[in-house]
CSV table of C-alpha atoms in Angstrom, one decimal:
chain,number,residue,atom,x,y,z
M,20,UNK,CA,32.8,92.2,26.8
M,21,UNK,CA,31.7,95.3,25.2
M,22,UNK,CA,31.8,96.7,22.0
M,23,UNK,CA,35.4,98.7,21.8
M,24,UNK,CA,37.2,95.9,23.7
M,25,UNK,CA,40.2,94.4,22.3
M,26,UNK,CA,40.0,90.4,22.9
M,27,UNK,CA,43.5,90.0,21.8
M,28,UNK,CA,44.4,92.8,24.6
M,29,UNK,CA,44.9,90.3,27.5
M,30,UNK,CA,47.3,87.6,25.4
M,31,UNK,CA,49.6,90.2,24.8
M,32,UNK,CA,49.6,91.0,28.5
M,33,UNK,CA,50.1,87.7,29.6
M,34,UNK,CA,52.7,86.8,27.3
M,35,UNK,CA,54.2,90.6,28.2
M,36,UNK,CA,53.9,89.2,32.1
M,37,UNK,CA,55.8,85.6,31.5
M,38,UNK,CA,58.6,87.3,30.5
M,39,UNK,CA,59.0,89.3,33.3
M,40,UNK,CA,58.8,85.6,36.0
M,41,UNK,CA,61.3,82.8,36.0
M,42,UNK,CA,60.3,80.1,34.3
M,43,UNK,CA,59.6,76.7,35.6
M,44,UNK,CA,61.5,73.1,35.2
M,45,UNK,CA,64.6,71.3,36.2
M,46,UNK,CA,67.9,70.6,35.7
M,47,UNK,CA,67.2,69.3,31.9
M,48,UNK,CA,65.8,72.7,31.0
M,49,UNK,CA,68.3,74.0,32.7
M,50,UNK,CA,71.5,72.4,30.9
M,51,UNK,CA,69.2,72.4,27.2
M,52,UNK,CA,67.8,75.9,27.5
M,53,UNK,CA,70.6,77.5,29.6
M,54,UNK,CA,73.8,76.1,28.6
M,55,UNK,CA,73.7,74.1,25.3
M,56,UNK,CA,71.2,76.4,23.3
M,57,UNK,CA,73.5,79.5,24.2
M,58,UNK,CA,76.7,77.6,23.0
M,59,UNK,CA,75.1,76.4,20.0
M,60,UNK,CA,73.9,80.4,19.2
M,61,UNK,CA,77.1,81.8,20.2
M,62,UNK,CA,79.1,79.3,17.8
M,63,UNK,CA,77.0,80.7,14.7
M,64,UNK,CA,77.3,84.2,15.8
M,65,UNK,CA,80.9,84.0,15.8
M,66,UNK,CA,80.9,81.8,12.6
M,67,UNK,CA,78.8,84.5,10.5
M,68,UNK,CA,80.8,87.1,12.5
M,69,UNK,CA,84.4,85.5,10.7
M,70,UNK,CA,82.7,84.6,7.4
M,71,UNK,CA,80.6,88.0,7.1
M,72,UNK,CA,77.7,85.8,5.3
M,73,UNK,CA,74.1,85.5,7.3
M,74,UNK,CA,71.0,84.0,6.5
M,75,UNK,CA,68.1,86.4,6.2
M,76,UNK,CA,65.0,84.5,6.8
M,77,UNK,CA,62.1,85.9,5.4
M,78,UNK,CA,58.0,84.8,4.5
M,79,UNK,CA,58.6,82.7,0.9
M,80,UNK,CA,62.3,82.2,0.8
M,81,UNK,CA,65.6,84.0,2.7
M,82,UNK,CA,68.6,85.3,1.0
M,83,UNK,CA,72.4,85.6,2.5
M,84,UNK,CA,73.0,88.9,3.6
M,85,UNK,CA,77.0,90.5,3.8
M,86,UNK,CA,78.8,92.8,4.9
M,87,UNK,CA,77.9,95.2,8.1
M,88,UNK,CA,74.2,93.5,7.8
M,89,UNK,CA,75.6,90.0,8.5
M,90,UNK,CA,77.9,91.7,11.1
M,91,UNK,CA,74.6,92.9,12.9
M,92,UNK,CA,73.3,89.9,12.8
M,93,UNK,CA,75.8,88.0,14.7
M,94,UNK,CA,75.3,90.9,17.4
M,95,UNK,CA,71.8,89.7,17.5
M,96,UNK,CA,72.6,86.3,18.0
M,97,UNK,CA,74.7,87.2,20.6
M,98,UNK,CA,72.4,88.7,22.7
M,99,UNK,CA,69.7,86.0,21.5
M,100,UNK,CA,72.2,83.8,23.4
M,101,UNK,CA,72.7,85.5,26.3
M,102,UNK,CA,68.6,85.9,26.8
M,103,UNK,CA,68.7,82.1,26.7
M,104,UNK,CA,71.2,82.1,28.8
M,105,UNK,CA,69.9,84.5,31.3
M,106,UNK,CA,66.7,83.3,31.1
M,107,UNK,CA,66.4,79.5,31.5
M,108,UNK,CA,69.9,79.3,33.4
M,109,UNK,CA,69.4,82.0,36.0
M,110,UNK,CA,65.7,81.7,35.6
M,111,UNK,CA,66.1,78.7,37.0
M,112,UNK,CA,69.1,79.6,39.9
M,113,UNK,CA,67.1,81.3,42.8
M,114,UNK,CA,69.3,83.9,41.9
M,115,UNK,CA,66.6,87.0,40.2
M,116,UNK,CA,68.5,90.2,40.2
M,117,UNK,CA,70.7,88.5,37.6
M,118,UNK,CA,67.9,87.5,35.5
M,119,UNK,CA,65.6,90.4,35.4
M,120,UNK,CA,68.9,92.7,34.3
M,121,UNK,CA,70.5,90.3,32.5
M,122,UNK,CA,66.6,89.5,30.5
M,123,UNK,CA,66.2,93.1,30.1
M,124,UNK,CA,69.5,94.0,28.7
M,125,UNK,CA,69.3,91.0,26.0
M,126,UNK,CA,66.1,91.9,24.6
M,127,UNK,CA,67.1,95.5,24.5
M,128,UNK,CA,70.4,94.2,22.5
M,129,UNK,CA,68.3,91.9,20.3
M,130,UNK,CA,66.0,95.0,19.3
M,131,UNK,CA,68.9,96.9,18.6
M,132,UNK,CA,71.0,94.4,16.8
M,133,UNK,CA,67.6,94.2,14.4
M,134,UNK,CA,66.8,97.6,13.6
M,135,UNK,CA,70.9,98.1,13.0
M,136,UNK,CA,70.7,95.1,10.4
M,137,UNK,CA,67.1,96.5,9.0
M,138,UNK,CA,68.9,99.8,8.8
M,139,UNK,CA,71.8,98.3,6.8
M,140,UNK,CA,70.0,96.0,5.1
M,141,UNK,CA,67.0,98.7,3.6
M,142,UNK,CA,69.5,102.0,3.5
């Protein structure tokens, strides 16, 4: 290893890697990860979606956000679902086309649906 090498370099590429394989496991992981965590997440998306109050979790202690933040939010936790979904229920279907896409297109909502609610939060 030499002097200007960046040890953390390579665990940042291997996570960056797992993301982009189907994961391993059965039919448990399949029905927890890829159908019951997705319900779960969808059912609080919709409830901060009708109740317009969200919990913003931060380093010490959160606060409830309102409004078009909390509305963002529950876009995020959307596609939060749907990348659980897509990931650990298709992951685990020999069915990849349908993951990678699907896997992409959540993680690009879930960036978007945070920099939306860090825009409304902040400005």
């Amino acid at each position: 290893m030499g002097w200007l090498d960046n040890p953390y370099r390579h665990t940042a590429v291997d996570m960056a890697e797992d993301l982009a394989y189907p994961p391993e496991g059965g039919r448990v992981k399949q029905i927890l990860l890829g159908i019951a965590l997705p319900l779960g997440l969808i059912a609080y998306a919709i409830q901060i979606w009708i109740s317009g109050e969200a919990y913003w979790p931060s380093k010490g202690s959160g606060m409830t956000v309102t409004g078009d933040t909390a509305r963002a939010m529950s876009v995020g936790y959307g596609f939060l679902s749907s990348f659980s979904h897509f990931r650990w229920f298709w992951g685990l279907v020999p069915h990849y086309l349908t993951f990678r896409i699907g896997t992409t297109i959540s993680l690009l909502g879930i960036l978007g649906a945070i920099l939306a609610s860090s825009y409304f939060l902040f400005c």
